[in-house]
Coordinates of C-alpha atoms in Angstrom, one line a residue:
Chain A
M1 CA -25.9 -26.9 16.6
R2 CA -23.7 -27.2 13.6
P3 CA -20.5 -28.4 15.2
N4 CA -22.5 -31.2 16.9
R5 CA -24.0 -32.3 13.6
L6 CA -20.5 -32.4 12.1
T7 CA -19.2 -34.5 14.9
V8 CA -22.1 -36.9 14.5
L9 CA -21.4 -37.2 10.8
L10 CA -17.7 -37.9 11.4
L11 CA -18.6 -40.5 14.0
L12 CA -21.0 -42.2 11.6
V13 CA -18.3 -42.3 8.9
A14 CA -15.9 -43.8 11.3
V15 CA -18.4 -46.4 12.4
F16 CA -19.2 -47.4 8.8
L17 CA -15.5 -47.7 8.1
L18 CA -15.0 -50.1 11.1
P19 CA -15.7 -53.4 9.4
L20 CA -13.5 -52.5 6.4
P21 CA -10.1 -53.7 7.6
A22 CA -11.6 -56.9 8.8
A23 CA -13.4 -57.5 5.6
A24 CA -10.3 -56.7 3.5
S25 CA -8.1 -59.4 5.0
P26 CA -10.2 -61.8 7.0
Q27 CA -7.6 -64.6 7.1
E28 CA -4.1 -63.4 6.5
E29 CA -2.3 -61.5 9.2
A30 CA -1.6 -57.9 8.2
P31 CA 2.1 -57.2 8.2
A32 CA 3.3 -55.0 11.1
V33 CA 3.7 -51.4 10.1
D34 CA 7.3 -50.3 10.1
M35 CA 6.9 -46.8 11.4
N36 CA 10.4 -45.8 10.6
E37 CA 10.1 -46.8 7.0
Y38 CA 6.7 -45.3 6.7
I39 CA 7.6 -41.9 8.0
F40 CA 11.1 -41.6 6.6
G41 CA 10.0 -43.0 3.3
H42 CA 7.6 -40.1 3.0
I43 CA 9.8 -37.3 4.2
G44 CA 13.1 -38.5 2.7
D45 CA 14.4 -38.3 -0.8
A46 CA 14.1 -41.2 -3.3
Y47 CA 15.2 -42.1 -6.7
E48 CA 11.7 -42.8 -7.8
W49 CA 8.4 -41.0 -7.0
H50 CA 6.3 -43.5 -5.2
I51 CA 2.7 -42.6 -5.5
T52 CA 0.8 -45.5 -3.9
T53 CA 0.6 -49.2 -3.5
I54 CA -2.4 -51.1 -4.8
N55 CA -2.7 -54.8 -4.0
G56 CA 0.9 -55.0 -3.1
K57 CA 1.9 -53.5 -6.4
D58 CA 3.9 -50.3 -6.2
I59 CA 2.8 -47.5 -8.5
S60 CA 5.6 -45.0 -8.9
I61 CA 7.1 -42.7 -11.4
P62 CA 10.7 -43.7 -12.4
L63 CA 13.1 -40.7 -12.5
L64 CA 16.5 -40.2 -14.1
C65 CA 19.6 -41.4 -12.4
I66 CA 22.6 -39.3 -13.5
L67 CA 26.0 -40.4 -12.2
I68 CA 29.4 -38.9 -13.0
D69 CA 31.9 -41.7 -12.6
G70 CA 34.5 -41.3 -15.2
G71 CA 31.9 -40.3 -17.8
V72 CA 28.3 -39.5 -17.4
Q73 CA 25.9 -42.4 -16.8
V74 CA 22.2 -41.7 -17.4
F75 CA 19.5 -44.4 -16.8
S76 CA 16.1 -44.8 -15.4
S77 CA 15.6 -45.4 -11.7
A78 CA 13.3 -48.4 -12.6
R79 CA 16.5 -50.4 -13.3
L80 CA 17.5 -50.2 -9.7
E81 CA 14.1 -51.0 -8.2
H82 CA 13.9 -53.7 -5.6
G83 CA 17.6 -54.1 -5.1
G84 CA 18.4 -54.5 -8.8
E85 CA 21.8 -53.9 -10.2
Y86 CA 22.6 -51.9 -13.3
R87 CA 25.9 -51.0 -14.9
G88 CA 27.7 -51.9 -11.7
Y89 CA 25.4 -49.7 -9.4
R90 CA 22.8 -50.5 -6.9
I91 CA 20.9 -48.8 -4.2
A92 CA 22.6 -49.5 -0.8
A93 CA 20.3 -51.7 1.3
K94 CA 19.2 -51.0 4.8
G95 CA 21.9 -51.1 7.4
Q96 CA 24.7 -50.6 4.9
P97 CA 26.7 -47.4 4.6
H98 CA 25.0 -44.8 2.3
E99 CA 21.7 -46.4 3.0
G100 CA 19.2 -45.7 0.2
K101 CA 21.8 -44.1 -2.1
I102 CA 23.2 -45.3 -5.3
V103 CA 26.6 -47.0 -4.7
R104 CA 29.1 -49.0 -6.7
V105 CA 28.4 -52.7 -6.4
S106 CA 32.2 -53.4 -6.3
D107 CA 33.1 -51.5 -3.1
G108 CA 30.0 -49.8 -1.9
S109 CA 31.4 -46.3 -2.4
R110 CA 29.5 -43.5 -3.9
P111 CA 30.0 -42.0 -7.4
V112 CA 29.2 -38.3 -7.9
D113 CA 25.4 -38.5 -7.9
L114 CA 23.4 -35.8 -9.8
S115 CA 20.3 -37.9 -10.1
V116 CA 16.9 -36.2 -10.6
T117 CA 15.4 -37.5 -7.4
K118 CA 11.9 -37.1 -6.0
N119 CA 12.9 -33.8 -4.4
V120 CA 14.6 -32.5 -7.6
F121 CA 11.6 -33.4 -9.7
G122 CA 9.3 -31.8 -7.2
L123 CA 11.5 -28.7 -7.2
I124 CA 11.3 -28.6 -11.0
I125 CA 7.5 -29.0 -11.0
D126 CA 7.0 -26.4 -8.3
S127 CA 9.4 -24.0 -9.9
I128 CA 7.6 -24.3 -13.2
I129 CA 4.3 -23.6 -11.5
L130 CA 5.8 -20.6 -9.7
V131 CA 7.4 -19.2 -12.8
V132 CA 4.2 -19.6 -14.8
L133 CA 2.1 -18.0 -12.1
I134 CA 4.4 -15.0 -11.7
L135 CA 5.0 -14.5 -15.4
L136 CA 1.2 -14.7 -16.1
C137 CA 0.8 -12.1 -13.4
A138 CA 3.5 -9.9 -15.0
R139 CA 1.9 -10.4 -18.4
W140 CA -1.3 -8.9 -17.2
Y141 CA 0.5 -5.6 -16.4
K142 CA 2.0 -5.6 -19.9
K143 CA -1.2 -6.4 -21.7
H144 CA -3.4 -4.1 -19.8
D145 CA -3.5 -0.4 -19.1
Y146 CA -2.8 -0.8 -15.4
L147 CA -3.3 2.9 -14.8
K148 CA -7.0 2.6 -15.8
E149 CA -7.9 -0.9 -14.9
A150 CA -8.1 -2.7 -11.6
P151 CA -6.1 -6.0 -11.7
K152 CA -8.2 -9.1 -12.4
G153 CA -7.7 -12.8 -11.9
L154 CA -4.2 -13.9 -11.1
A155 CA -2.9 -10.4 -10.9
A156 CA -5.6 -9.5 -8.4
L157 CA -4.6 -12.6 -6.4
L158 CA -0.9 -12.1 -6.4
E159 CA -0.5 -8.3 -6.4
P160 CA -1.6 -7.8 -2.7
V161 CA 0.7 -10.6 -1.6
I162 CA 3.7 -9.2 -3.5
M163 CA 3.0 -5.7 -2.4
T164 CA 2.5 -6.7 1.2
I165 CA 5.8 -8.5 1.2
E166 CA 7.6 -5.7 -0.6
N167 CA 6.2 -2.8 1.4
D168 CA 5.8 -4.3 4.9
V169 CA 8.7 -6.6 5.0
I170 CA 11.4 -5.7 2.5
K171 CA 11.1 -2.0 2.5
E172 CA 10.9 -1.8 6.3
A173 CA 13.8 -4.1 6.9
V174 CA 16.3 -3.4 4.1
G175 CA 16.0 0.3 4.0
P176 CA 16.4 2.9 1.3
D177 CA 18.0 0.8 -1.5
Y178 CA 15.5 -2.1 -1.1
K179 CA 14.8 -2.1 -4.8
R180 CA 18.1 -3.9 -5.5
F181 CA 17.2 -6.8 -3.2
S182 CA 13.4 -7.1 -3.5
P183 CA 13.6 -9.4 -6.6
Y184 CA 15.7 -11.9 -4.7
L185 CA 13.6 -11.6 -1.5
L186 CA 10.3 -11.9 -3.3
T187 CA 11.7 -14.9 -5.3
A188 CA 12.8 -16.5 -2.0
F189 CA 9.4 -15.9 -0.4
F190 CA 7.3 -17.3 -3.2
F191 CA 9.7 -20.2 -3.8
I192 CA 9.5 -21.3 -0.2
L193 CA 5.8 -20.6 -0.1
I194 CA 4.9 -22.7 -3.2
N195 CA 7.2 -25.5 -2.1
N196 CA 5.7 -25.5 1.4
L197 CA 2.2 -25.5 0.0
M198 CA 2.9 -28.2 -2.5
G199 CA 4.4 -30.3 0.3
I200 CA 1.0 -30.4 2.0
V201 CA -0.8 -31.6 -1.1
P202 CA -0.8 -35.4 -0.5
V203 CA -0.9 -36.6 -4.1
F204 CA 1.5 -36.7 -7.0
P205 CA 2.7 -33.3 -8.0
G206 CA 2.8 -32.4 -4.3
G207 CA 3.8 -34.3 -1.3
A208 CA 7.6 -34.2 -1.7
N209 CA 9.2 -32.9 1.5
I210 CA 11.2 -30.2 -0.3
T211 CA 11.5 -27.4 2.1
G212 CA 11.9 -29.9 4.9
N213 CA 15.1 -31.1 3.2
I214 CA 18.3 -29.6 4.6
A215 CA 20.0 -29.4 1.2
V216 CA 17.2 -27.2 -0.1
T217 CA 17.2 -24.9 2.9
F218 CA 21.0 -24.9 2.8
V219 CA 21.0 -23.5 -0.7
L220 CA 18.4 -20.9 0.2
A221 CA 20.4 -19.8 3.2
L222 CA 23.5 -19.8 1.1
F223 CA 21.9 -17.4 -1.3
T224 CA 20.9 -15.1 1.5
F225 CA 24.5 -15.4 2.9
L226 CA 25.8 -14.3 -0.5
M227 CA 23.3 -11.5 -0.8
V228 CA 24.3 -10.2 2.6
N229 CA 28.0 -10.4 2.3
L230 CA 28.6 -9.6 -1.4
F231 CA 26.7 -6.3 -1.1
G232 CA 27.6 -5.3 2.4
N233 CA 28.9 -1.8 2.8
K234 CA 32.1 -0.5 4.3
H235 CA 30.5 0.0 7.7
Y236 CA 29.4 -3.6 7.8
W237 CA 32.9 -5.0 7.2
K238 CA 34.4 -2.5 9.6
D239 CA 31.9 -3.6 12.3
I240 CA 33.0 -7.2 11.8
L241 CA 36.7 -6.8 11.5
W242 CA 37.3 -3.7 13.7
P243 CA 34.2 -3.1 15.8
D244 CA 33.8 -0.2 18.2
V245 CA 34.8 -2.0 21.4
P246 CA 37.8 -1.5 23.8
L247 CA 41.1 -2.3 22.1
F248 CA 41.9 -5.4 24.2
L249 CA 38.9 -7.1 22.7
K250 CA 40.2 -6.5 19.2
A251 CA 43.9 -6.9 19.8
I252 CA 43.4 -10.5 20.7
P253 CA 40.7 -10.9 18.1
I254 CA 37.8 -12.0 20.3
M255 CA 35.2 -9.7 18.9
P256 CA 36.1 -10.1 15.2
A257 CA 36.0 -13.9 15.8
I258 CA 32.6 -13.6 17.3
E259 CA 31.4 -11.3 14.5
I260 CA 32.8 -13.7 11.8
L261 CA 31.0 -16.5 13.5
G262 CA 27.9 -14.4 13.5
M263 CA 28.2 -14.1 9.7
F264 CA 27.6 -17.8 9.5
T265 CA 25.2 -18.4 12.3
K266 CA 22.6 -16.1 10.8
P267 CA 22.1 -18.0 7.6
F268 CA 22.6 -21.2 9.6
S269 CA 19.6 -20.3 11.8
L270 CA 17.6 -19.6 8.6
M271 CA 18.5 -23.0 7.2
V272 CA 17.7 -24.9 10.4
R273 CA 14.5 -23.0 11.1
L274 CA 12.9 -23.7 7.8
F275 CA 14.1 -27.2 7.6
A276 CA 13.0 -28.2 11.1
N277 CA 9.6 -26.5 10.9
M278 CA 8.6 -28.1 7.6
L279 CA 10.1 -31.5 8.6
A280 CA 8.3 -31.4 11.9
G281 CA 5.0 -30.5 10.2
H282 CA 5.3 -33.4 7.8
I283 CA 6.2 -35.8 10.6
M284 CA 3.2 -34.7 12.7
L285 CA 0.8 -35.1 9.9
L286 CA 2.2 -38.5 8.9
S287 CA 2.1 -39.6 12.6
A288 CA -1.5 -38.6 12.9
V289 CA -2.4 -40.6 9.8
A290 CA -0.2 -43.5 11.0
L291 CA -2.5 -43.9 14.1
I292 CA -5.0 -45.5 11.7
F293 CA -2.6 -48.2 10.5
L294 CA -1.0 -48.7 13.8
T295 CA -4.3 -49.6 15.5
A296 CA -5.6 -51.7 12.6
K297 CA -4.9 -54.9 14.5
M298 CA -6.1 -53.7 17.9
G299 CA -9.8 -54.4 17.2
P300 CA -12.5 -52.4 15.5
L301 CA -13.5 -50.3 18.5
L302 CA -10.0 -48.9 19.2
N303 CA -9.2 -48.6 15.5
G304 CA -12.4 -46.8 14.8
S305 CA -12.2 -44.4 17.6
L306 CA -8.6 -43.7 16.9
S307 CA -9.3 -43.3 13.2
F308 CA -11.8 -40.6 14.1
V309 CA -9.2 -38.9 16.3
A310 CA -6.6 -39.2 13.5
V311 CA -9.0 -37.6 11.0
V312 CA -9.8 -34.7 13.3
L313 CA -6.2 -34.3 14.3
G314 CA -5.2 -34.5 10.6
I315 CA -7.6 -31.8 9.6
F316 CA -6.3 -29.6 12.4
L317 CA -2.7 -30.3 11.5
D318 CA -3.4 -29.6 7.9
C319 CA -4.8 -26.2 8.7
L320 CA -1.9 -25.6 11.0
E321 CA 0.5 -26.5 8.2
L322 CA -1.2 -24.1 5.8
L323 CA -0.5 -21.4 8.4
V324 CA 3.1 -22.6 8.9
A325 CA 3.7 -22.8 5.2
F326 CA 3.0 -19.1 5.0
I327 CA 4.6 -18.1 8.3
Q328 CA 7.9 -19.9 7.5
A329 CA 8.1 -18.3 4.0
Y330 CA 7.4 -14.9 5.7
V331 CA 9.9 -15.4 8.4
F332 CA 12.6 -16.5 6.1
T333 CA 12.0 -13.5 3.9
M334 CA 11.8 -11.1 6.8
L335 CA 15.0 -12.3 8.5
S336 CA 16.8 -12.3 5.1
S337 CA 15.7 -8.7 4.7
V338 CA 16.8 -7.8 8.2
F339 CA 20.3 -9.4 7.6
I340 CA 20.6 -7.5 4.3
G341 CA 19.4 -4.3 6.0
L342 CA 22.0 -4.8 8.7
A343 CA 24.7 -5.0 6.1
H344 CA 23.6 -1.7 4.7
Q345 CA 23.4 0.4 7.8
H346 CA 24.9 3.8 8.0
P347 CA 26.1 4.8 11.4
E348 CA 24.6 8.1 12.7
N349 CA 27.9 9.8 13.2
E350 CA 29.3 9.1 9.8
T351 CA 30.4 12.3 8.1
H352 CA 30.3 12.3 4.3
Chain B
M1 CA 19.8 -41.5 7.5
S2 CA 20.7 -38.5 5.5
L3 CA 18.1 -36.4 7.2
I4 CA 20.5 -33.8 8.4
T5 CA 23.4 -34.4 6.0
P6 CA 22.8 -32.4 2.9
D7 CA 23.0 -34.4 -0.3
F8 CA 25.4 -33.1 -2.9
G9 CA 23.1 -33.9 -5.9
L10 CA 20.2 -32.1 -4.4
I11 CA 22.3 -29.1 -3.5
F12 CA 23.6 -29.0 -7.1
W13 CA 20.1 -29.2 -8.6
M14 CA 18.7 -26.7 -6.0
V15 CA 21.4 -24.2 -7.0
V16 CA 20.6 -24.7 -10.6
I17 CA 16.8 -24.6 -10.3
F18 CA 16.7 -21.7 -7.8
G19 CA 19.2 -19.8 -9.8
V20 CA 17.2 -20.2 -13.0
V21 CA 13.9 -19.3 -11.2
F22 CA 15.6 -16.3 -9.5
F23 CA 17.0 -15.2 -12.9
I24 CA 13.7 -15.4 -14.7
L25 CA 11.6 -13.9 -11.9
A26 CA 14.1 -11.1 -11.2
K27 CA 14.3 -10.2 -14.8
F28 CA 10.8 -10.7 -16.2
G29 CA 8.6 -11.2 -13.1
F30 CA 8.7 -9.2 -10.0
P31 CA 10.2 -5.9 -11.3
V32 CA 7.5 -5.7 -13.9
I33 CA 4.8 -6.1 -11.3
T34 CA 6.3 -3.9 -8.6
K35 CA 7.1 -1.2 -11.1
A36 CA 3.6 -1.2 -12.5
V37 CA 2.1 -1.1 -9.0
Q38 CA 4.4 1.7 -8.0
K39 CA 3.6 3.6 -11.2
R40 CA -0.1 3.1 -10.5
S41 CA 0.1 4.3 -6.9
E42 CA 2.0 7.4 -8.1
H43 CA -0.7 7.9 -10.7
I44 CA -3.3 7.6 -8.1
A45 CA -1.5 10.0 -5.9
D46 CA -1.2 12.5 -8.8
S47 CA -4.8 12.1 -9.7
L48 CA -5.8 12.7 -6.1
K49 CA -3.7 15.8 -6.0
A50 CA -5.1 17.0 -9.3
A51 CA -8.7 16.3 -8.0
E52 CA -7.9 18.3 -4.9
L53 CA -6.5 21.2 -7.0
A54 CA -9.6 21.1 -9.2
R55 CA -11.8 21.0 -6.2
Q56 CA -9.9 24.0 -4.8
S57 CA -10.2 26.0 -8.0
V58 CA -13.9 25.2 -8.2
Q59 CA -14.3 26.4 -4.6
E60 CA -12.2 29.5 -5.4
A61 CA -14.3 30.2 -8.5
A62 CA -17.5 29.8 -6.4
L63 CA -16.0 32.1 -3.8
Q64 CA -15.1 34.6 -6.5
R65 CA -18.5 34.5 -8.0
E66 CA -20.0 35.0 -4.6
Q67 CA -17.6 38.0 -4.1
M68 CA -18.5 39.4 -7.4
L69 CA -22.2 39.1 -6.7
E70 CA -21.6 40.7 -3.4
Q71 CA -19.7 43.5 -5.0
T72 CA -22.3 44.0 -7.7
R73 CA -25.0 44.1 -5.1
A74 CA -23.0 46.7 -3.1
E75 CA -22.4 48.8 -6.2
Q76 CA -26.0 48.6 -7.1
G77 CA -27.0 49.7 -3.6
K78 CA -24.4 52.5 -3.8
I79 CA -25.7 53.6 -7.2
M80 CA -29.2 53.6 -5.9
Q81 CA -28.3 55.5 -2.9
E82 CA -26.4 58.0 -4.9
A83 CA -29.2 58.4 -7.3
S84 CA -31.6 59.0 -4.5
K85 CA -29.2 61.4 -2.9
T86 CA -28.9 63.3 -6.2
K87 CA -32.6 63.3 -6.6
D88 CA -33.0 64.7 -3.1
A89 CA -30.2 67.3 -3.7
M90 CA -31.8 68.3 -7.0
L91 CA -35.2 68.6 -5.4
A92 CA -33.8 70.6 -2.5
E93 CA -31.9 72.8 -4.9
A94 CA -34.9 73.4 -7.0
R95 CA -37.0 74.1 -4.0
Q96 CA -34.4 76.5 -2.7
K97 CA -34.1 78.2 -6.0
A98 CA -37.9 78.5 -6.3
Q99 CA -38.0 79.9 -2.8
E100 CA -35.2 82.3 -3.6
E101 CA -37.0 83.4 -6.8
A102 CA -40.2 83.8 -5.0
A103 CA -38.5 85.8 -2.3
E104 CA -36.9 87.9 -5.0
I105 CA -40.1 88.5 -6.7
L106 CA -41.8 89.4 -3.5
R107 CA -39.0 91.7 -2.6
G108 CA -39.2 93.3 -6.0
A109 CA -42.9 93.7 -5.7
R110 CA -42.6 95.1 -2.2
E111 CA -40.1 97.5 -3.4
E112 CA -42.2 98.5 -6.3
I113 CA -45.2 98.9 -4.1
A114 CA -43.1 101.0 -1.7
A115 CA -41.8 103.1 -4.5
E116 CA -45.3 103.5 -5.9
K117 CA -46.6 104.3 -2.5
E118 CA -43.9 106.9 -2.1
S119 CA -44.5 108.5 -5.4
A120 CA -48.2 108.4 -4.8
L121 CA -47.7 110.0 -1.5
R122 CA -45.5 112.6 -2.9
D123 CA -48.0 113.3 -5.6
I124 CA -50.7 113.4 -3.1
R125 CA -48.7 115.7 -0.9
T126 CA -47.9 118.0 -3.8
E127 CA -51.5 117.9 -4.9
V128 CA -52.6 118.5 -1.3
S129 CA -50.2 121.4 -0.8
A130 CA -51.1 122.8 -4.1
L131 CA -54.7 122.3 -3.4
S132 CA -54.5 123.7 0.1
L133 CA -52.4 126.5 -1.2
A134 CA -55.0 127.2 -3.9
V135 CA -57.7 126.9 -1.3
A136 CA -55.9 129.0 1.1
E137 CA -55.2 131.5 -1.7
K138 CA -58.7 131.6 -2.6
I139 CA -59.8 132.1 0.9
V140 CA -57.1 134.4 2.0
R141 CA -56.6 136.3 -1.2
K142 CA -59.5 138.5 -0.5
E143 CA -58.7 139.1 3.1
L144 CA -55.0 138.9 3.3
E145 CA -52.2 140.4 1.4
E146 CA -49.6 138.1 0.3
T147 CA -47.0 138.9 3.0
P148 CA -44.0 136.8 3.8
E149 CA -45.3 135.9 7.3
Q150 CA -48.4 134.7 5.7
L151 CA -46.5 132.5 3.2
A152 CA -44.3 130.9 6.0
L153 CA -47.4 130.1 7.9
L154 CA -48.8 128.5 4.9
D155 CA -45.7 126.4 4.3
R156 CA -45.7 125.2 7.9
L157 CA -49.3 124.3 7.6
S158 CA -48.8 122.3 4.4
D159 CA -45.8 120.5 5.9
E160 CA -47.8 119.5 8.9
V161 CA -50.5 118.2 6.6
S162 CA -48.0 116.3 4.5
S163 CA -46.2 114.7 7.4
A164 CA -49.4 113.6 9.0
P165 CA -50.2 110.0 8.4
I166 CA -52.6 109.2 5.7
N167 CA -55.5 107.3 6.8

């Protein structure tokens, strides 16, 4: 009977919440919700970290704007808030080229922009969390006699995950000299995992759509690309430039061209997969929550029932996102391992 | 919308941050953990092997002890058997010796008896012949002359007497 009770409880909560929107603004017409701004404001990057809006007042953390434009310009993003101008810069308004980015006031062109944006700041926070977690775990092994003691606390939490990834993914896919690559692959796994998980947390240190940003996944894929190609063996390069196919396929370099294209499509698929999955997850969650605001003006009954649906859907999507956060980190690591392993194959008929 | 156009600033920071995280974790983080875990699993494997060896040696020792016990028991049985055999042999020998001795004694006695009897017989015979001769002499002396025919007859008579069984 438990699920039924839960349903009843949720329904009751929804019913009690019904009069709230009406009570909050009895006279004034609530402004229409701009879905585009709502969703892309949440999943996009920004110069400040917007936390919430209380009574029309934005509460946000100003971040550093760093511009290189014939010298380094450093100032707080609070100076550019609400279309403000500072030192000849402003944030391009909606509809203009470079929308939402810092541009020169004079001609609307962009300087070199190395600002610590919301995503950069989120990356820094998540990275500090990750480094602290892993180093604390490593410290346990230094401080304790790990031959006589079972791991406790953080080490007990992280060790199974680390060893599962190393033994089941990296060792299997990379092959015999997996030790050289496992630090990178483990770093990639945990980096993606922590950023994915922090992306689900809706309040301040989390909530930035980091792994759903193509620049981030681009760099991750770039690292994998470098790991694959910088350490590829002779056989790997021979397979690309002079593969075992009939001569006419190599004389006019069809196969080499395809293989070289393949070098880039593999990390490209990694980049797009992670980006699209995380972005889609964020958009789905935000859309579910948006149901509540979209139906606010459609009367209490519709708003209430759809709020209930939105909450249930939101819980379901959050659980799904937890799963996806792990799966995407796992898949990225596994495919990176496979690509590295493919660059380290030894053909069976090799004689030496 | 810059949703699918990577932003240069973010790429720059991502490279820096990920590079730093990678450097720190690859140097001080993951290798420490994985090495420790590997060492521990090796240690566990070694310990298991050692335990297996110890178990085997204990088993072997038990087997050996069992064998030794078995051997001792067998030896004990053998010794007992041998002792009983020796005893039997000794008894038999003693019995045989006693029998032989008894037989010897009997034989000696019998021989002695036979010899005694012989000598007694001879004595008797001599006595008898002398007696009968004396008797005959006494009887015949008066009536008969001592002729050779008479003497031969006497001898024959006394022989007959002596060869006759004594009852």
